[in-house]
Amino acid sequence: MSPLSRRRFLQGSGAAVGAVAATRISIPLRSETVAAAETLEAAGRVSRDVVPTTCWIGKQDCGMLAHRVDGRVVKFEGLPENPRNLGTLCPKGQAQIMALYDPNRVKSPLVRTNAKGEPGKWRKVSWDEALGLVADKANEVRARDKRAFVWQKGRSKGAAFYDDAFVKASGAAKFSHGAFCSDAGYRAAEYTFGPKGVLHPDFRFTKYLLSWGWNVTNGGGNQLCWITWPRQMVDAREQGLEMVVIDPRLRSAGPFADQWLPIRPGTDLAFALALAHELIANDTIDREYLTKYTNAPYLVDDEGHFLREGTTPLVWDSATGSPKPDGSPGVTPELEGTFDVAGTAARPAFQLLVQHLEQYTPEFASGICGIAAERIVEIAATFGEEARIGSTIVVDGVEVPYRPVAVMAYHVVQQELGFQTTRAMMLLPMLVGAMGAAGGQQIDVKPWSVSENFEKLDTIKIQDPPKSIELAASKYYPINSTNSSLAAHVMLDPKRYGVDYLPEVMIIHMANPMASFADIPVLEKAYRKLKFVAVIDPWMSRTADLYADVVLPAATLEKYEGPSSASDQYVDAITIRTPPMEPLFESRGEIDIYLDLCERMGILFGPGGYLEQLNTSLKLKAPNVLATDRKPTPRKIFDVWAKAEGIDEGVSYFEAKGVYVKGKIPPEKAYGYAMSPPFGGVKHRLYGESLLGYRETQQELGADEVYWHDYTPLPTWRRPTMEESPARYDLYLISFKLIEHKQSRSSQIPLLAELSGGQRLEINPKTAAERGIEDGDEVWVESHNAITEETRRVKTRARLREGIRPDTVGMPHHFGEVAKSPWTKGQGPSPNSLYFTGEGYVGATADQSFHVKVRVFKA
Amino acid sequence: MALLAPPTNQLPYGVGRFSRRWMALIGGLFAVVVFGFIAYITQLRGGLAVTGMRNIGPMGGATWALYVTFIIFFVGLSFAGITVAALIRLARIDTMRPVARMAELLTVVSLIVAAMVVMADIGRPIQAIVNLFKYARPQSPFFGTFTLVISGYLFASAVYLYLDGRRDAAVCAKVPGRLQRFHRIWAAGYQDTPEERSRHHRVTGWLAIAIIPLLITAHSTLGFVFGLQVSRPGWHSALQAPAFVVLAGTSGIGMLLVIAAVMRRGLPSGDQLREEIFTWLSRALAILVLVYIYFVAVELLTTIYAGAERERAFTEAIITGQFAWIFWLSMAALLGTLVVLAVQRGRPGISLGWLITAGLLVQVAAIGKRFLVVVPSQTDGTLLPYGQGSYSPTWVEIAIILGLVALGTLLYTGFVHIFPIIEIPHDDDAVVRAPKRAKAAVRAPKRATPDAPGRDRTVTIISIAMVVVGFTLQIVSYLALAAPLGTSTTAADSDPRLPFAPVIFILGVVLVFLAAVVYELLPQRLARRRAVQA
Amino acid sequence: MARYGMVIDLERCNGCRACMEACKVENATPRGSYWMYVFRFEQGKYPNTKVSFLPRPCQHCDNAPCVKVCPVGARYKREDGLVATDADRCIGCRYCEVACPYGVNTFNWKEPSESYYLNWNDPDVSKVSGGAVPPYRDPDLDRRYGPEHRRIAGGGHHKDVMDKCTFCVQRVEDDRDPACVQTCPLSVIQFGDLDNPDSAVSTLVRTRANFRLLEDSGTDPRVYYLGGQEPGEQSRQIEAPEAEV
């Protein structure tokens, strides 16, 4: 039963209209000509209103207004008050109205009647029966071994509070999508600086931007979905922003590339190191930042470890010419030189960096990246000059260091060397002191804050044998982003990794591993081993179709969900999704589903129960707290949460206005450099001593080199494993996102499938000609695993493009993900079945590489 | 006067004789017509989606295609018919008299078919008829096509055919049989008095003169339908209108050649179609073909050497692109015609087979060239880089065209079997041969009937009045009543200032030609009334 | 009275095609029918390649070839500058389409209700949609507009009639921007009164370099493009959207 009775729903929306009108989102009265033109049948019969909700397709939950006629949604338009989309919507946001009404949605709970591994045959059942079945299976396995109960989600829409609460209350192991996203970059940022995110500029002031694999015209960018970044970018360009595009494929940057550097895939690390080499060579270095806010001055012994007094690292005091504990008063630390400390030659970390970088000359990188050395020299020079080291600017009355140069990097980290590549990219803003400066380098779109991972990732206790199927904190992947395809590998050969159990029962929520995760063939084998799978999804995903025992139909946007930040990095705001209609068919909002499921599992009430976990994950405190002995409606949960946020109207505020704008983020919060203390008082890890520590432990525990060779304190270049493939695999395959689609939840939407409906292989005409391939020809793409010698192939159509490197081919990654939809038939294969997981194709942090060597030939 | 003694007591040229062979032919044609009709029903049901036509640009299609090709083709055919008839009349080419009616009939039939193809092409035929009568706008080149070509021109030709056939109708009306009544009605009391004859010759003379400019404008407007479009490469050309007229003539004469040949072979006493006729026709055809080839050459040269970027690219697409085969096929057909004509001329006597081949080759070229004018400009000629488009007809389009061709043939052969397709030779054609004597001959009965002049005068006045009123209606409705010419700036500009103004225009056209009928028929009526009074 | 026009800033356009989708939903256009069309172009050989974008609505020409050739006045020019199509008067001769240099006309080749992508007559959908096809169809589309009181809004009124961009007359007469303008994530498209010298659009046209599409066709379009360049023979369209009926 939906939490929302029709009557109350209408009351809610009534309130909405009133308030909406009050907030200038008014629906102007019909002009006289229209009034005159009103035909009798149209006149009066129609009741119109507008209620807020949020986009459900994209990542950043843009604010929307649902225009309704007699309670039926006829159009979604952007919510002007939402800082992220300012009243606008992207093609997906517009088209999702078709997803809302899609008759091919899963309409009621289904139970499988045929064997797994083949397209499903289903029996309609009641919610009661379906939830009962799931609850029993879950409890049965939890009683034996909690680790064998796995909860997997592709992407949580809004904050993951209700999922986390379920994971905690049920003790399930949690698989997420991170390792297939930009988690390598997140780990690098969390480890190096603290904030959660990768790299983006301060578009308000940035003048020179390295757009590094940023899919400006199609993809999101650091943390946010598509709309916000491109908008800030074009605005910035009108203020004179210059953009250097580093990307094997030009289409991603469209007309906004002042320079296009078609870099060879997988070589970004070398490119970054060469730029750093040049910055030092040009002495465009912000010594003050490095000395005060990074571990650059820490003295390192010849083993690579910091010299310490107690736990405090030592620095070399130039005034007294002696080592001093870091932070002791009156010390002016040296950055360069070699010093004798109690008989051992000690060097500041920065000195090591300088020496380390000597090998990475522009000529060296040029050979690897396929970009002329002059270009590298020129870019580094401009980057250094534009940084205006030492300058400051007054922002909203506060003086802030001004360094208008930055990097935008996000999905570019999806490569074997992703973690260290990001570390190397971060050297650039660090060297010129642009980190957290105005116009400089930003990491999180929310106010600058140091996450708990800053410490956690520095102090990992490696466990051997591994405690979990995803090999967290193991000697294989000490830092670990949870790669479910890697877990699938382990499931197929647990002994090899010393794992003593197998997952048996899995709840897959809004995830479609069989299409949108890498290494599909291995996933297919592994998931067949699961004893029971329940899928929560609005559509019959490929995964559900092949492996689900039970499918629970989730609502799309016609439900309460959230809360989500609506911050665009300048204005802080928060929003929740409110339903513009009741859930269609028999579908239900996830929170309803979890409340009932937990009730059936007997983990809803009382201490440690789901409700208490909700209070924890929403940080609810008395008086605004959920009773743990009564089942609330989702609306009630958000009402309590909203009041706890200090919004007296409670949830009805959002039902009326859609977004709660907290106001401008003040410079002291926006810029880490302007905080007191700056950067939250942490020292940025230019030198990753603990990484060296992990390496040593891994070696002691006998891990192979492939697991430890990237655990180096300073980013170090090596040839990616894929380069070991035989010469006939002469092309690099990259995959990319299209603006028309989002992950696995859009290719079945006809309006979007029509715009961009089929798989294709982007290939340079020169390369195509060498193979006798013409535009539109069917071609085979065959990938090769350099370690296992395994090959895989898919057939698709060639699309000739001048804007892609001749040694590189590209495929978009969203097609054919939904089964039983007339529009996904024949959309073609996913490149994800060409990628490999496991040694050589995941990074040191278990993050997925989306690079592989392939050969292409006419079908 | 026993002027109308039938040559035999049997109808000439197999009129009224329905042989089994002929019935079979009719049956076959009818089957094809039915097939076409089924296709048309399919189209009405499924919409034009069942054709190969698609939107220009985003769909990379052609929105005008096979149907429009054949509209132009059939209107083209009609051209020759009436021209030849008129020329025979004006230039007094007696040798050609036997084909005169074939030509007139060709005109009428092909115009009827053309009108039907238009209906097949138009999305909403019913609304089309209503809205055209209600709103047709002079500013649209279609206005000419609809009013002049389809209505005016068709009506004029029908009138011409009717009046010219009266004498033979009268002759046939003497023969008892199933068709007697029909022939009597047609004859409408024609007595073949010298007065009637001269009256008739005068009328047809005027009609001929009136029709020539009408058809030139008609075919030019059809050319303008394309020629005035700046946005379609290969369309916007001053040559468009004249080229249309010439190609129309070519295919028309060619078709006439085919018909005449078939008639000579198929009709009893078809040998009245003497060799000179075929010589004359094939010579005319040869000349027209040469002229048209010259047109094509000029067009190619100007666009390829002097044309704008796009025009050049487009012309190259025509002769090298996806439709090149049609271009070269058409050119080959034209040259083939010349060769065949030369060959058959070199031989003693006439070979109907060769002539028919020549006549049909020209049709291939004509259809091909029409297609090339209509389609490639849409698929390969978009001014924004939508990229290459394509078009190929579906079975529905082909079936409908075949059905209509069959229908045309059906009408033609049908007519041939109920009415002499060759003018029945008469004992004296004095009036035609020597107009002076004709006048005399006219004067003679006048003397005999003293009240004739008065009668004459009223009739003349009425007819002239009709003509004057007719033209006035046309001018007034065109300029003052229909939707205004010039650039529209308001919604009002899209409406006729007087509803149904186009009807008035058409009435004007009709009235002008009706005058002829009145002029010829009214005297008998008056005569009969007086006879009754007496 | 206001005479509307559009200004499209190619320096900002990302070619995302949100405008195309907003248009399709707002006007309930059938499959394969794009009143707004966004070109994506590629020019030049690797590595000197350029990519550019160009949104193409109906140009609402002041000297519109389609208006001139329409035999029945179904396609007509309004005082407010809009070029409108009267769904009831159109006879489906498609002359406007061949006359238009921009390829903006889209014909209803089949019964529109049969080409709305999915089976909207599904009983469970009809329950919530009240039988509307498509379920998001706005009744405004079926109303009559302007002093002329003619049915000129919205897609798919009849089989076998012509459709095209209306500048969203149902919104414009309601003092709202056309759907493409409203949704554009990068504020590429501006709409307003070109006769009013103080309007945003007039100011942009006055103050920034601009061109109009195929101006030498003499069509006198009411859509101005800022920056960028007019596509030429060397522009290769990439990623053309599917357009089946």
GROMACS .gro file of C-alpha atoms in nm, chain C residues 63-157:
model
   95
 1456ASN     CA    1   0.965   3.627  -4.665
 1457ALA     CA    2   0.878   3.265  -4.612
 1458PRO     CA    3   0.889   3.047  -4.924
 1459CYS     CA    4   0.653   2.801  -4.759
 1460VAL     CA    5   0.391   3.072  -4.707
 1461LYS     CA    6   0.424   3.185  -5.066
 1462VAL     CA    7   0.371   2.844  -5.216
 1463CYS     CA    8   0.096   2.712  -4.991
 1464PRO     CA    9  -0.198   2.669  -5.229
 1465VAL     CA   10  -0.465   2.709  -4.962
 1466GLY     CA   11  -0.318   2.946  -4.702
 1467ALA     CA   12  -0.277   2.672  -4.443
 1468ARG     CA   13   0.080   2.793  -4.393
 1469TYR     CA   14   0.060   3.159  -4.306
 1470LYS     CA   15   0.245   3.450  -4.149
 1471ARG     CA   16   0.109   3.606  -3.832
 1472GLU     CA   17   0.139   3.968  -3.731
 1473ASP     CA   18   0.354   3.863  -3.435
 1474GLY     CA   19   0.609   3.715  -3.675
 1475LEU     CA   20   0.520   3.351  -3.626
 1476VAL     CA   21   0.481   3.131  -3.931
 1477ALA     CA   22   0.191   2.904  -3.850
 1478THR     CA   23   0.038   2.589  -3.996
 1479ASP     CA   24  -0.338   2.542  -3.986
 1480ALA     CA   25  -0.380   2.170  -3.924
 1481ASP     CA   26  -0.738   2.178  -4.046
 1482ARG     CA   27  -0.678   2.365  -4.369
 1483CYS     CA   28  -0.363   2.181  -4.479
 1484ILE     CA   29  -0.433   1.946  -4.769
 1485GLY     CA   30  -0.101   1.760  -4.746
 1486CYS     CA   31   0.050   1.864  -5.080
 1487ARG     CA   32   0.390   1.915  -4.910
 1488TYR     CA   33   0.475   2.209  -5.133
 1489CYS     CA   34   0.586   2.406  -4.826
 1490GLU     CA   35   0.834   2.129  -4.754
 1491VAL     CA   36   1.002   2.135  -5.094
 1492ALA     CA   37   1.003   2.514  -5.088
 1493CYS     CA   38   1.179   2.539  -4.750
 1494PRO     CA   39   1.559   2.562  -4.771
 1495TYR     CA   40   1.600   2.461  -4.406
 1496GLY     CA   41   1.419   2.128  -4.400
 1497VAL     CA   42   1.206   2.224  -4.101
 1498ASN     CA   43   0.880   2.071  -4.217
 1499THR     CA   44   0.776   1.734  -4.086
 1500PHE     CA   45   0.482   1.557  -4.243
 1501ASN     CA   46   0.248   1.325  -4.054
 1502TRP     CA   47   0.310   1.025  -4.276
 1503LYS     CA   48   0.080   0.807  -4.072
 1504GLU     CA   49  -0.184   0.840  -3.801
 1505PRO     CA   50   0.016   1.021  -3.530
 1506SER     CA   51  -0.148   0.817  -3.256
 1507GLU     CA   52   0.018   0.514  -3.416
 1508SER     CA   53   0.367   0.660  -3.399
 1509TYR     CA   54   0.403   0.771  -3.039
 1510TYR     CA   55   0.681   0.523  -2.960
 1511LEU     CA   56   0.507   0.295  -2.713
 1512ASN     CA   57   0.172   0.133  -2.664
 1513TRP     CA   58   0.001   0.404  -2.462
 1514ASN     CA   59  -0.330   0.224  -2.486
 1515ASP     CA   60  -0.196  -0.020  -2.229
 1516PRO     CA   61  -0.486  -0.050  -1.981
 1517ASP     CA   62  -0.264   0.013  -1.677
 1518VAL     CA   63  -0.129   0.329  -1.836
 1519SER     CA   64  -0.470   0.448  -1.947
 1520LYS     CA   65  -0.580   0.427  -1.585
 1521VAL     CA   66  -0.347   0.715  -1.497
 1522SER     CA   67  -0.333   0.892  -1.833
 1523GLY     CA   68  -0.709   0.912  -1.872
 1524GLY     CA   69  -0.657   0.766  -2.219
 1525ALA     CA   70  -0.442   1.055  -2.341
 1526VAL     CA   71  -0.204   0.951  -2.621
 1527PRO     CA   72   0.074   1.014  -2.548
 1528PRO     CA   73   0.005   1.027  -2.175
 1529TYR     CA   74   0.180   1.363  -2.153
 1530ARG     CA   75  -0.030   1.527  -2.425
 1531ASP     CA   76  -0.134   1.876  -2.316
 1532PRO     CA   77  -0.494   1.972  -2.406
 1533ASP     CA   78  -0.363   2.320  -2.492
 1534LEU     CA   79  -0.237   2.172  -2.818
 1535ASP     CA   80  -0.589   2.122  -2.943
 1536ARG     CA   81  -0.707   2.478  -2.882
 1537ARG     CA   82  -0.737   2.759  -3.137
 1538TYR     CA   83  -0.500   3.053  -3.128
 1539GLY     CA   84  -0.469   3.411  -3.232
 1540PRO     CA   85  -0.734   3.652  -3.352
 1541GLU     CA   86  -0.758   3.428  -3.659
 1542HIS     CA   87  -0.882   3.157  -3.423
 1543ARG     CA   88  -0.713   2.867  -3.602
 1544ARG     CA   89  -0.575   2.533  -3.481
 1545ILE     CA   90  -0.200   2.588  -3.518
 1546ALA     CA   91  -0.045   2.445  -3.201
 1547GLY     CA   92   0.104   2.109  -3.137
 1548GLY     CA   93   0.194   1.798  -3.324
 1549GLY     CA   94  -0.005   1.520  -3.469
 1550HIS     CA   95  -0.351   1.661  -3.518
   0.00000   0.00000   0.00000
